[in-house]
Coordinates of C-alpha atoms in Angstrom, one line a residue:
M260 CA 15.3 12.5 -0.9
R261 CA 13.8 13.9 -4.1
D262 CA 11.2 16.0 -1.8
R263 CA 10.5 12.6 0.0
K264 CA 8.5 11.3 -3.0
V265 CA 8.5 7.5 -4.0
T266 CA 6.8 5.7 -6.8
I267 CA 6.2 2.1 -6.5
I268 CA 5.9 0.2 -9.8
S269 CA 5.0 -3.6 -9.4
V270 CA 3.0 -6.6 -10.3
N271 CA 1.6 -6.8 -6.8
N272 CA -1.9 -6.2 -5.6
T273 CA -1.3 -4.2 -2.4
I274 CA -4.8 -3.4 -1.7
E275 CA -5.9 -7.0 -1.3
P276 CA -2.8 -9.0 -1.1
K277 CA -3.2 -12.8 -1.6
T278 CA 0.4 -14.0 -1.8
G279 CA 3.6 -13.4 0.3
G280 CA 4.9 -11.4 -2.6
E281 CA 2.0 -9.1 -2.8
Y282 CA 1.9 -8.6 1.1
V283 CA 5.6 -7.6 0.9
Y284 CA 4.8 -4.7 -1.3
S285 CA 1.8 -3.7 0.7
V286 CA 4.2 -3.5 4.0
I287 CA 6.7 -1.5 1.9
K288 CA 4.1 0.9 0.8
N289 CA 2.7 1.3 4.3
A290 CA 5.9 1.7 5.8
L291 CA 6.9 4.5 3.5
I292 CA 3.6 6.3 4.2
K293 CA 4.1 6.0 7.9
A294 CA 7.6 7.4 7.5
G295 CA 6.1 10.5 5.8
Y296 CA 6.9 9.8 2.2
L297 CA 4.5 10.8 -0.6
V298 CA 3.8 7.5 -2.3
H299 CA 2.5 7.1 -5.7
E300 CA 1.8 3.5 -6.8
I301 CA 1.4 1.9 -10.4
S302 CA 0.3 -1.5 -9.7
V303 CA -0.5 -3.8 -12.8
P304 CA -3.4 -6.0 -11.2
I305 CA -4.9 -3.0 -9.5
I306 CA -5.2 -1.3 -12.9
L307 CA -6.2 -4.4 -14.7
M308 CA -9.3 -4.9 -12.2
R309 CA -10.6 -1.5 -13.5
F310 CA -10.8 -2.9 -17.1
V311 CA -11.2 -6.7 -16.6
K312 CA -13.9 -7.9 -14.5
S313 CA -13.7 -11.7 -15.2
K314 CA -11.2 -13.7 -13.2
E315 CA -10.7 -16.1 -16.3
R316 CA -7.5 -15.2 -18.3
N317 CA -8.7 -14.6 -21.8
F318 CA -7.2 -12.7 -25.0
Y319 CA -8.6 -9.2 -24.0
E320 CA -7.1 -9.7 -20.5
S321 CA -3.6 -10.5 -22.0
I322 CA -3.7 -7.5 -24.4
M323 CA -4.6 -5.3 -21.6
R324 CA -1.7 -6.7 -19.5
V325 CA 0.7 -6.0 -22.2
M326 CA -0.4 -2.4 -22.6
I327 CA -0.2 -1.8 -18.9
H328 CA 3.2 -3.3 -18.8
M329 CA 4.4 -0.9 -21.7
E330 CA 2.7 2.1 -19.6
C331 CA 4.8 1.1 -16.5
L332 CA 8.0 0.9 -18.6
L333 CA 7.3 4.4 -19.9
K334 CA 6.3 5.8 -16.6
S335 CA 9.5 4.4 -15.1
L336 CA 11.7 5.9 -17.8
W337 CA 10.2 9.2 -17.2
E338 CA 10.6 9.0 -13.4
R339 CA 14.1 7.8 -13.6
C340 CA 15.3 10.3 -16.3
N341 CA 13.7 13.3 -14.6
N342 CA 14.7 12.1 -11.2
H343 CA 11.3 13.4 -9.8
A344 CA 11.1 10.4 -7.1
L345 CA 12.7 7.4 -6.0
V346 CA 11.4 4.4 -7.8
I347 CA 11.0 1.0 -6.0
T348 CA 10.0 -1.8 -8.4
S349 CA 9.4 -5.5 -8.9
S350 CA 11.4 -5.2 -12.2
S351 CA 12.5 -8.6 -13.7
P352 CA 12.8 -10.0 -17.4
L353 CA 9.0 -10.6 -17.4
F354 CA 8.3 -7.1 -16.1
P355 CA 11.2 -4.8 -17.3
V356 CA 10.8 -1.5 -15.8
M357 CA 13.6 1.2 -14.6
G358 CA 14.1 2.3 -11.0
H359 CA 16.4 2.6 -8.2
L360 CA 15.6 -0.1 -5.7
V361 CA 14.5 -3.7 -6.8
Y362 CA 13.2 -6.3 -4.4
H363 CA 13.6 -9.6 -5.9
Q364 CA 11.1 -12.5 -5.3
P365 CA 11.5 -15.0 -8.1
K366 CA 8.7 -17.5 -8.7
T367 CA 8.6 -20.9 -7.0
G368 CA 9.8 -23.6 -9.4
M369 CA 12.6 -21.7 -11.2
Q370 CA 15.0 -24.2 -12.7
I371 CA 12.9 -27.3 -12.0
K372 CA 12.6 -29.2 -15.4
K373 CA 10.2 -31.7 -14.2
L374 CA 7.4 -29.2 -13.7
K375 CA 7.6 -27.9 -17.4
P376 CA 5.4 -30.6 -19.0
Y377 CA 2.6 -29.8 -16.7
M378 CA 2.6 -26.0 -17.1
S379 CA 0.1 -24.0 -19.0
F380 CA 1.2 -22.2 -22.3
Y381 CA 1.4 -18.8 -20.5
E382 CA 3.4 -20.3 -17.7
K383 CA 5.9 -21.9 -20.0
I384 CA 6.3 -18.9 -21.8
G385 CA 6.9 -16.7 -18.7
F386 CA 9.4 -19.2 -17.1
S387 CA 11.3 -19.2 -20.5
I388 CA 11.6 -15.3 -20.3
L389 CA 12.6 -15.5 -16.6
E390 CA 15.3 -18.2 -17.0
K391 CA 16.7 -16.8 -20.3
E392 CA 17.1 -13.1 -19.9
W393 CA 18.1 -12.6 -23.6
L394 CA 14.5 -13.1 -24.5
S395 CA 13.7 -9.8 -22.8
P396 CA 15.5 -7.0 -24.6
F397 CA 13.9 -4.3 -22.4
W398 CA 15.3 -5.9 -19.3
H399 CA 18.9 -5.4 -20.5
F400 CA 18.4 -1.7 -20.6
S401 CA 16.2 -1.5 -17.6
K402 CA 18.4 -3.3 -15.2
K403 CA 21.4 -0.9 -16.0
T404 CA 19.1 1.9 -14.3
H405 CA 18.9 -0.1 -11.1
I406 CA 21.0 1.0 -8.1
I407 CA 20.1 -1.4 -5.2
H408 CA 19.1 -4.9 -5.5
L409 CA 17.5 -6.7 -2.6
S410 CA 16.9 -10.5 -2.5
N411 CA 14.3 -12.1 -0.3
S412 CA 16.7 -14.9 0.7
F413 CA 20.4 -16.2 0.2
F414 CA 19.1 -18.6 -2.3
T415 CA 17.5 -15.7 -4.4
K416 CA 20.9 -13.9 -4.0
R417 CA 22.7 -16.9 -5.7
L418 CA 20.0 -17.4 -8.3
I419 CA 19.9 -13.8 -9.6
K420 CA 23.7 -13.7 -9.6
E421 CA 23.8 -16.9 -11.7
I422 CA 21.2 -16.1 -14.3
Y423 CA 21.2 -12.1 -14.3
G424 CA 24.8 -11.4 -13.2
L425 CA 23.3 -9.1 -10.3
D426 CA 24.8 -8.5 -7.0
S427 CA 22.4 -8.1 -4.1
E428 CA 21.8 -7.9 -0.5
V429 CA 19.6 -10.2 1.5
L430 CA 16.5 -8.7 3.3
Y431 CA 14.3 -11.4 4.4
P432 CA 10.4 -10.5 3.6
P433 CA 7.9 -9.7 6.5
V434 CA 5.6 -12.3 7.8
P435 CA 2.2 -11.2 9.4
I436 CA 2.6 -12.9 13.0
E437 CA 0.2 -12.3 15.7
P438 CA 1.1 -11.6 19.3
L439 CA 1.9 -14.9 21.2
Q440 CA -1.1 -15.6 23.5
H441 CA -1.4 -19.4 23.8
I442 CA -0.2 -22.4 21.6
P443 CA -2.3 -25.3 22.4
K444 CA -0.6 -28.5 23.2
R445 CA -3.5 -30.8 22.0
R446 CA -4.2 -30.5 18.2
D447 CA -6.3 -32.2 15.6
L448 CA -4.1 -34.6 13.6
G449 CA -4.3 -33.5 10.1
V450 CA -2.0 -32.1 7.4
I451 CA -2.6 -28.8 5.5
V452 CA -1.5 -28.3 2.1
G453 CA -1.3 -24.9 0.3
K454 CA -1.2 -23.5 -3.1
P455 CA -2.5 -26.5 -5.2
K456 CA -1.0 -25.5 -8.5
V457 CA 1.7 -26.8 -10.9
L458 CA 4.2 -24.2 -9.8
S459 CA 3.8 -24.9 -6.2
G460 CA 4.4 -28.7 -6.6
I461 CA 0.9 -30.1 -6.3
I462 CA 1.8 -33.0 -8.7
F463 CA 4.2 -34.3 -6.0
L464 CA 1.2 -34.7 -3.4
P465 CA 0.3 -38.3 -4.4
K466 CA 3.7 -39.5 -4.1
I467 CA 3.6 -38.5 -0.2
V468 CA 0.0 -39.2 0.4
T469 CA 0.2 -42.7 -0.9
K470 CA 2.9 -43.5 1.7
L471 CA 0.9 -42.6 4.6
P472 CA -2.2 -44.3 6.1
K473 CA -5.4 -43.7 3.9
E474 CA -7.2 -42.3 7.1
T475 CA -4.6 -39.4 7.5
P476 CA -6.6 -36.2 7.0
F477 CA -5.4 -33.7 4.2
I478 CA -6.8 -30.3 4.1
V479 CA -5.9 -28.4 0.9
I480 CA -6.3 -24.4 0.7
G481 CA -5.8 -22.0 -2.1
E482 CA -7.0 -21.4 -5.4
A483 CA -6.2 -24.4 -7.7
D484 CA -5.3 -24.6 -11.3
F485 CA -6.6 -27.5 -13.5
V486 CA -3.9 -29.9 -12.6
G487 CA -4.4 -29.2 -8.9
L488 CA -8.0 -30.0 -9.1
R489 CA -7.4 -33.0 -11.1
V490 CA -4.8 -34.3 -8.4
I491 CA -7.2 -33.7 -5.5
R492 CA -10.1 -35.3 -7.2
R493 CA -8.1 -38.4 -8.1
L494 CA -6.8 -38.8 -4.6
G495 CA -10.4 -38.7 -3.4
R496 CA -11.6 -41.2 -5.7
L497 CA -8.8 -43.6 -4.6
G498 CA -10.3 -43.3 -0.9
F499 CA -7.8 -41.0 0.6
N500 CA -9.1 -38.7 3.3
I501 CA -8.6 -35.3 1.4
K502 CA -10.7 -32.2 1.6
Y503 CA -10.5 -29.1 -0.6
L504 CA -11.6 -25.8 0.9
G505 CA -10.5 -23.6 -2.1
Y506 CA -9.4 -20.1 -1.3
V507 CA -9.8 -19.1 2.4
S508 CA -9.3 -15.8 4.1
E509 CA -6.2 -14.8 6.0
S510 CA -8.0 -15.3 9.3
I511 CA -9.4 -18.8 8.3
K512 CA -5.9 -19.9 7.2
L513 CA -4.5 -18.9 10.6
K514 CA -7.3 -20.6 12.4
L515 CA -6.5 -23.9 10.4
F516 CA -2.7 -23.5 11.3
K517 CA -3.7 -23.2 15.0
R518 CA -6.1 -26.4 14.8
F519 CA -4.1 -28.8 12.8
S520 CA -0.8 -30.6 13.5
H521 CA 1.2 -30.3 10.3
Y522 CA 1.6 -28.3 7.2
L523 CA 3.2 -30.0 4.0
H524 CA 5.2 -27.7 1.8
L525 CA 5.5 -29.1 -1.7
G526 CA 7.0 -26.2 -3.8
L527 CA 10.7 -26.8 -5.0
N528 CA 13.1 -23.8 -5.1
E529 CA 10.8 -21.8 -3.1
T530 CA 12.7 -18.7 -2.7
F531 CA 11.5 -18.0 0.8
G532 CA 8.2 -19.6 2.0
V533 CA 5.9 -17.3 3.8
M534 CA 3.3 -20.1 4.6
V535 CA 6.1 -22.3 6.3
I536 CA 6.7 -19.2 8.5
E537 CA 3.0 -18.7 9.2
A538 CA 2.6 -22.2 10.2
M539 CA 5.5 -22.1 12.4
A540 CA 4.2 -19.0 14.1
N541 CA 1.0 -20.8 14.9
G542 CA 2.3 -24.0 16.3
C543 CA 1.7 -26.2 13.1
I544 CA 4.8 -28.2 12.3
P545 CA 6.0 -27.8 8.8
I546 CA 7.6 -30.4 6.6
A547 CA 9.2 -28.8 3.6
P548 CA 11.7 -29.7 0.8
K549 CA 15.4 -29.3 1.2
S550 CA 15.6 -26.8 -1.7
G551 CA 15.3 -23.1 -2.3
G552 CA 15.5 -20.6 0.6
I553 CA 13.7 -22.7 3.3
P554 CA 16.6 -24.6 4.7
E555 CA 18.0 -21.2 5.7
Y556 CA 15.7 -21.0 8.7
L557 CA 13.7 -24.5 9.0
P558 CA 15.3 -27.1 11.2
R559 CA 17.0 -29.9 9.4
E560 CA 14.9 -32.7 11.0
L561 CA 11.8 -31.0 9.3
L562 CA 13.5 -31.0 5.6
Y563 CA 13.1 -33.8 3.1
S564 CA 15.0 -34.8 0.1
S565 CA 12.6 -37.5 -1.2
Y566 CA 8.8 -38.2 -1.0
K567 CA 9.5 -41.3 1.2
E568 CA 11.6 -39.2 3.6
A569 CA 8.7 -36.6 3.7
A570 CA 6.2 -39.2 4.6
E571 CA 8.5 -40.9 7.1
K572 CA 9.2 -37.4 9.0
M573 CA 5.5 -36.6 9.1
A574 CA 4.6 -39.8 10.4
S575 CA 7.4 -39.7 13.1
T576 CA 6.1 -36.1 14.2
M577 CA 2.6 -37.2 14.4
R578 CA 3.5 -40.1 16.8
V579 CA 5.7 -38.0 19.1
K580 CA 4.0 -34.8 20.5
D581 CA 7.0 -32.5 20.9
Y582 CA 5.8 -29.2 22.3
E583 CA 9.3 -28.0 22.7
L584 CA 9.7 -28.2 19.0
V585 CA 6.5 -26.2 18.6
L586 CA 7.8 -23.3 20.8
R587 CA 11.3 -23.4 19.0
L588 CA 9.5 -23.1 15.7
R589 CA 7.6 -20.0 17.1
K590 CA 10.7 -18.4 18.3
I591 CA 12.3 -18.7 14.8
A592 CA 9.1 -17.2 13.2
E593 CA 9.4 -14.3 15.2
N594 CA 12.5 -13.2 13.5
F595 CA 10.4 -12.3 10.4
K596 CA 8.2 -9.8 12.1
E597 CA 7.0 -6.7 10.1
E598 CA 8.8 -4.3 12.3
K599 CA 12.2 -5.5 11.4
F600 CA 11.5 -5.4 7.8
E601 CA 10.0 -1.9 7.8
S602 CA 13.0 -0.3 9.6
K603 CA 15.5 -2.1 7.1
I604 CA 13.7 -1.1 4.0
I605 CA 13.3 2.7 5.2
S606 CA 17.2 2.6 5.8
Y607 CA 17.7 1.7 2.1
V608 CA 15.3 4.6 0.9
H609 CA 17.1 7.2 3.3

């Protein structure tokens, strides 16, 4: 086991994870440490924080990011060639590094053409590279060094086979699920919406909101991009009952899920959907698109294929208080506890 040494090279902040993807790598790191491995981590956002204090993307930050990516590539080459440690990485055409094990978590919105006109310049470039691997020459070299490919869903397994020609095994990601104490039968009527950004489908929100009564409360959480803020403000000016809370801590997010009745997921081709599972675990009924990896676990009656259907399913579940459905969703969510993921990822490392 190479003296039980592991190097993790990724684009994830494992110190303060804010996304499901970052949380996965924090669990991987902690599981390896608990198992007695000597873990060395090279994280792009953690290194970047030392040099760039502003949260706004600028030219200096972009140059630093490119330099750090090159450092990661060279470090992975050194580790892989000298066989000093087992290398786990989030390698992709956008972040081509060498390694032994790759955990694939593609971005939401992959292959969704109707999102492209709303994307920023950086997002358009990024998605072009992710969807057309020939634009990333280092990726063709680095992927030949990978031994094990893991996908976060069967949808991802099919996706990376189609666009990268890679075979992989499915290992669903972990979700932070608190021990079950009590799921209240009475809840405030309200719809939580997360990730108000283009890639997460915020542009589709008006198509659903306008098909529901104006007094229906919508609570939007998460950092918004320019388009997301514009959508929220426009709905507010039109008289809809919408409130934007911005980024909220993990504890506040879970309190909201425990308080309100519904969670509306907008992202198309979401490869897994951690927030959907978090809602299910806390008694909040999710309504989500019939695309990506979400249909692999969410009951059919909560999936929508059109905006009209989304509004109808939300309205119908608001009228009928189905406590048995809430308990059934909680049971499904428990299949994604950290402990199961930790034991499986360690088995791959062994």
